[in-house]
Coordinates of C-alpha atoms in Angstrom, one line a residue:
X19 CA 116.8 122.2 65.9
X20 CA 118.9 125.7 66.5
X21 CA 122.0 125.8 63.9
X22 CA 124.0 128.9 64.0
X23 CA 124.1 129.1 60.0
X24 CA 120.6 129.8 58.1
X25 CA 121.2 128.8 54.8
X26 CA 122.8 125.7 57.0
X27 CA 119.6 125.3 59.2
X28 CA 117.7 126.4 56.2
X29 CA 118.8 122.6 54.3
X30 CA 118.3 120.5 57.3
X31 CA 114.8 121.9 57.4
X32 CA 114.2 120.9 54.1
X33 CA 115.9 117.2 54.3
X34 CA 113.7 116.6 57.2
X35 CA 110.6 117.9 56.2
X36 CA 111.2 115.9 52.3
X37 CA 111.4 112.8 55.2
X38 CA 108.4 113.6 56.6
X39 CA 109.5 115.1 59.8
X40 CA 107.8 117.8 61.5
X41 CA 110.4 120.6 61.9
X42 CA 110.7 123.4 64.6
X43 CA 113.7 125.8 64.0
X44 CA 115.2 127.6 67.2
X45 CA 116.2 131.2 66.6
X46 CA 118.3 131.0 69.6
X47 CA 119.3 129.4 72.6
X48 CA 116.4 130.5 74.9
X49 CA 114.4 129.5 72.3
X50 CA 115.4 126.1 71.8
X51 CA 115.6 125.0 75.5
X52 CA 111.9 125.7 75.8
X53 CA 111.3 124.0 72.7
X54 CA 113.7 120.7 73.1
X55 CA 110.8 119.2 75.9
X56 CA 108.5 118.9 73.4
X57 CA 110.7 116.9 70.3
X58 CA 111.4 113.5 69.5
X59 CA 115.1 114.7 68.5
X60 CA 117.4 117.6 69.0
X61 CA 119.9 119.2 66.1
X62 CA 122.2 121.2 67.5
X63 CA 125.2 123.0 66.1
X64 CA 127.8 122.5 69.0
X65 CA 130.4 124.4 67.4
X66 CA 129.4 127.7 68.4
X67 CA 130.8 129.5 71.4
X68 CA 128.1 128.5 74.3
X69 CA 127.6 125.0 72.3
X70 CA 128.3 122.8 75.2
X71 CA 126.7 125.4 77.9
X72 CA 123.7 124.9 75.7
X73 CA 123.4 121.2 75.4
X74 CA 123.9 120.9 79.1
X75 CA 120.7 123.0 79.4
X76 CA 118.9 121.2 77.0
X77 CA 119.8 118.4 78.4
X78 CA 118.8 119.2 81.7
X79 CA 115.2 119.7 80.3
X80 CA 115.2 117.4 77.8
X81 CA 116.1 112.7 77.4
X82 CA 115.7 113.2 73.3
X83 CA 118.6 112.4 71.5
X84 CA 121.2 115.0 70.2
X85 CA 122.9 115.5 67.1
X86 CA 125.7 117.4 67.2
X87 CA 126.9 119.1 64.5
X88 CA 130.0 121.0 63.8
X89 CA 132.8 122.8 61.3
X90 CA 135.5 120.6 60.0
X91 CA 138.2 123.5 61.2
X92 CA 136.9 123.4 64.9
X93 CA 139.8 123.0 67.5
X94 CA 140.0 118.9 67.2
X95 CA 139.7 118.5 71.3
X96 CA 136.6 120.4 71.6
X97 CA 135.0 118.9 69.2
X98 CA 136.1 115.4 70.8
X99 CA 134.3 116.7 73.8
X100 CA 131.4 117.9 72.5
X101 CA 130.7 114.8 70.8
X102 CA 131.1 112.6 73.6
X103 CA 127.9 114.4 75.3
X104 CA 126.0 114.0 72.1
X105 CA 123.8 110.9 71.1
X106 CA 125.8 111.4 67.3
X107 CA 128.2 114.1 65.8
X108 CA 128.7 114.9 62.2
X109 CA 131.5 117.3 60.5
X110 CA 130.2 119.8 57.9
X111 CA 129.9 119.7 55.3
X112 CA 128.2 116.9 55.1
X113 CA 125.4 115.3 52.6
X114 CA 121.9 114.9 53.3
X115 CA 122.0 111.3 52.8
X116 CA 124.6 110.7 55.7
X117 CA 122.8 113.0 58.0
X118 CA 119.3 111.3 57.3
X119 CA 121.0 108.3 57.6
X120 CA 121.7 109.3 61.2
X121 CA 118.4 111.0 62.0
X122 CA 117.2 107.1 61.5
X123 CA 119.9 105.5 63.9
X124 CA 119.2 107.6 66.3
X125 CA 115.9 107.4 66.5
X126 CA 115.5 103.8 66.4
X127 CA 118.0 103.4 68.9
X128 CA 115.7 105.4 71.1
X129 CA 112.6 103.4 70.0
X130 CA 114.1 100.1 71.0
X131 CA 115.8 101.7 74.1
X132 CA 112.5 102.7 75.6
X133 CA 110.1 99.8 74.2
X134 CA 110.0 98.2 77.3
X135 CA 110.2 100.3 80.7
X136 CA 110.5 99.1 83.9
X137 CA 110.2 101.0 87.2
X138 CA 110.1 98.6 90.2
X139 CA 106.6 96.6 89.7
X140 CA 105.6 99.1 87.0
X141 CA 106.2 97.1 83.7
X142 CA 105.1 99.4 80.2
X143 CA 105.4 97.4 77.1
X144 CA 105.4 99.7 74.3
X145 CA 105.1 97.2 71.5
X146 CA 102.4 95.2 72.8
X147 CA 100.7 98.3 74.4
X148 CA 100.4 96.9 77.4
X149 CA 100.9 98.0 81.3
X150 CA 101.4 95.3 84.2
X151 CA 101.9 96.6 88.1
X152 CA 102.6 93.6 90.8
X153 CA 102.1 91.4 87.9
X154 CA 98.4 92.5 87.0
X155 CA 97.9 93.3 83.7
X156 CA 95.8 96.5 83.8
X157 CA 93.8 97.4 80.2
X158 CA 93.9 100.9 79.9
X159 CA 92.7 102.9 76.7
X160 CA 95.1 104.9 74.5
X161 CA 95.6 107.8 75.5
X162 CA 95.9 106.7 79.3
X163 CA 98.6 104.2 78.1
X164 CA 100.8 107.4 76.5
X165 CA 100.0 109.7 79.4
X166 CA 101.4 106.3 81.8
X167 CA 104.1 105.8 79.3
X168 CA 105.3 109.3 79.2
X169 CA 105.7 110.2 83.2
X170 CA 107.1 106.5 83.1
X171 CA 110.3 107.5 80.6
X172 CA 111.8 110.1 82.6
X173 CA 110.2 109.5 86.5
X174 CA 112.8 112.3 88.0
X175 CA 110.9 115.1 85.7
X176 CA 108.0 117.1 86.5
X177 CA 106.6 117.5 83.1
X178 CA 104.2 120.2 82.8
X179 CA 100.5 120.6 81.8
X180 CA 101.5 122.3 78.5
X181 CA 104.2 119.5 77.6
X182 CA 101.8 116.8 78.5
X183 CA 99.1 118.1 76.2
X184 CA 101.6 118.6 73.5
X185 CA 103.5 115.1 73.7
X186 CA 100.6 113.0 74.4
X187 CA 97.4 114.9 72.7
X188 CA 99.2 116.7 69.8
X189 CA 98.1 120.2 71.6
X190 CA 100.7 122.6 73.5
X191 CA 98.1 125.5 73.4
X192 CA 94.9 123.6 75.2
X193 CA 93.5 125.9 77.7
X194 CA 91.2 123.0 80.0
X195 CA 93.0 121.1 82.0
X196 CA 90.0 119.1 82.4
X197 CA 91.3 116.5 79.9
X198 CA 94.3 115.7 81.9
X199 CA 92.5 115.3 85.0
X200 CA 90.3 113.1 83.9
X201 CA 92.9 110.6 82.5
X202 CA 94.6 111.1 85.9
X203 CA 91.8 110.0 88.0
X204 CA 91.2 107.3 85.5
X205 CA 94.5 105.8 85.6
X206 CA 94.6 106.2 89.3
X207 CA 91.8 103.9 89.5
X208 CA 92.6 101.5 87.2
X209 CA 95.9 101.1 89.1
X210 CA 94.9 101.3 92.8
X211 CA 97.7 102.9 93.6
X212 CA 96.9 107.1 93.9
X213 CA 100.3 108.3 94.4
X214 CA 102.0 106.2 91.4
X215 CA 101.1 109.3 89.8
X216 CA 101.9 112.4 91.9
X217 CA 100.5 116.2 91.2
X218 CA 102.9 118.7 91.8
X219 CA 101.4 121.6 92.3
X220 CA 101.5 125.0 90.0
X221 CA 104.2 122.6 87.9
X222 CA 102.6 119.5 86.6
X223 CA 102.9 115.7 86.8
X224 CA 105.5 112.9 88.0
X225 CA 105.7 109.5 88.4
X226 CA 105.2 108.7 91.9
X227 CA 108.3 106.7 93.7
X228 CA 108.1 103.4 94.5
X229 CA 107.9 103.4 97.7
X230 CA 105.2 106.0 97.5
X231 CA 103.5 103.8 95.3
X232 CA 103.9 100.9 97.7
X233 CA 102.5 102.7 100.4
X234 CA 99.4 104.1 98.6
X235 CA 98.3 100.3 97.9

């Protein structure tokens, strides 16, 4: 989250934390670009001079939902504007109970948004945990199914090594790649299609294109 306020920032901390959220406070704009790839959900205060300059470049880095936030005596216009490119606004002051309230619409509008994903004859079930290419239902363990899932939900990004460990093992700070690699080679096995999953290299991972995939099989 990255709110220009701290006793501000300092309060949605706390109402998130007392939810059970893990919380990671940006001390500023740099810092919250490189930190949006890596959460389920973005607070930002909008209202502040480069507001919308950064959203756009979190948003450029980042599909997690936004929640704008801004002062009630902010030019009624911008504020319009702002909100339009967020996922939900809210005027301060406001009470915890209203913003938490949010926080849960939000998110469970993502969760149902991405519970089923579909990119040509790539099907990913999230609720049922399951993966089907060309029809074929292929059994895959769980960790193979997240690392799938998560090149799956955004197929234009190159995520790196160090967001991959961190969304799908818990672990920004892992040093091996080994462990990647290994689910790599195991997915593109279990799949039969090697360039579903494409290594870009000195960035990270993508999901291949479908007609990469298509010719690979």
């Amino acid at each position: 989250m990255s709110e220009s306020d701290p006793a501000e920032s300092l309060r949605t901390v706390h109402a998130l934390r007392g939810r059970g959220f893990d919380v990671c406070a940006a001390a500023d704009a740099p810092s919250a670009v490189v930190k949006a790839p890596m959460a389920d959900l973005v607070v930002l205060d909008i209202s502040t001079v480069d507001g919308f300059e950064l959203w756009r470049r979190i948003r450029a880095k980042s599909r997690a939902p936004i929640i704008g936030t801004t002062r009630r005596d902010e030019d009624r216009d911008r504020v319009l504007g702002l909100c339009e490119e967020a996922d939900s606004c809210l005027v301060k002051p406001y009470p915890d109970s209203e913003f938490l309230a949010r926080v849960d619409e939000v998110l469970r509008a993502g969760r149902q948004a991405v519970a089923r994903i579909e990119r040509g004859p790539l099907v990913i079930d999230s609720r049922s945990r399951e993966v089907r290419l060309d029809g074929r239902l292929v059994v895959l363990t769980r960790k193979e199914f997240d690392l799938l899932r998560l090149l799956a939900s955004d197929p234009e990004r190159v995520f790196t090594r160090r967001e991959i460990m961190y969304l799908v093992w818990g672990d920004a700070w892992a040093q091996s790649n080994r462990t990647i690699d290994t689910h790599v080679n195991s997915l593109r096995k279990k799949l039969r299609r090697r360039s579903l999953i494409v290594t870009v290299h000195g960035v990270g991972l993508r999901l291949g294109l479908l007609g990469e995939a298509q010719a690979a099989s």
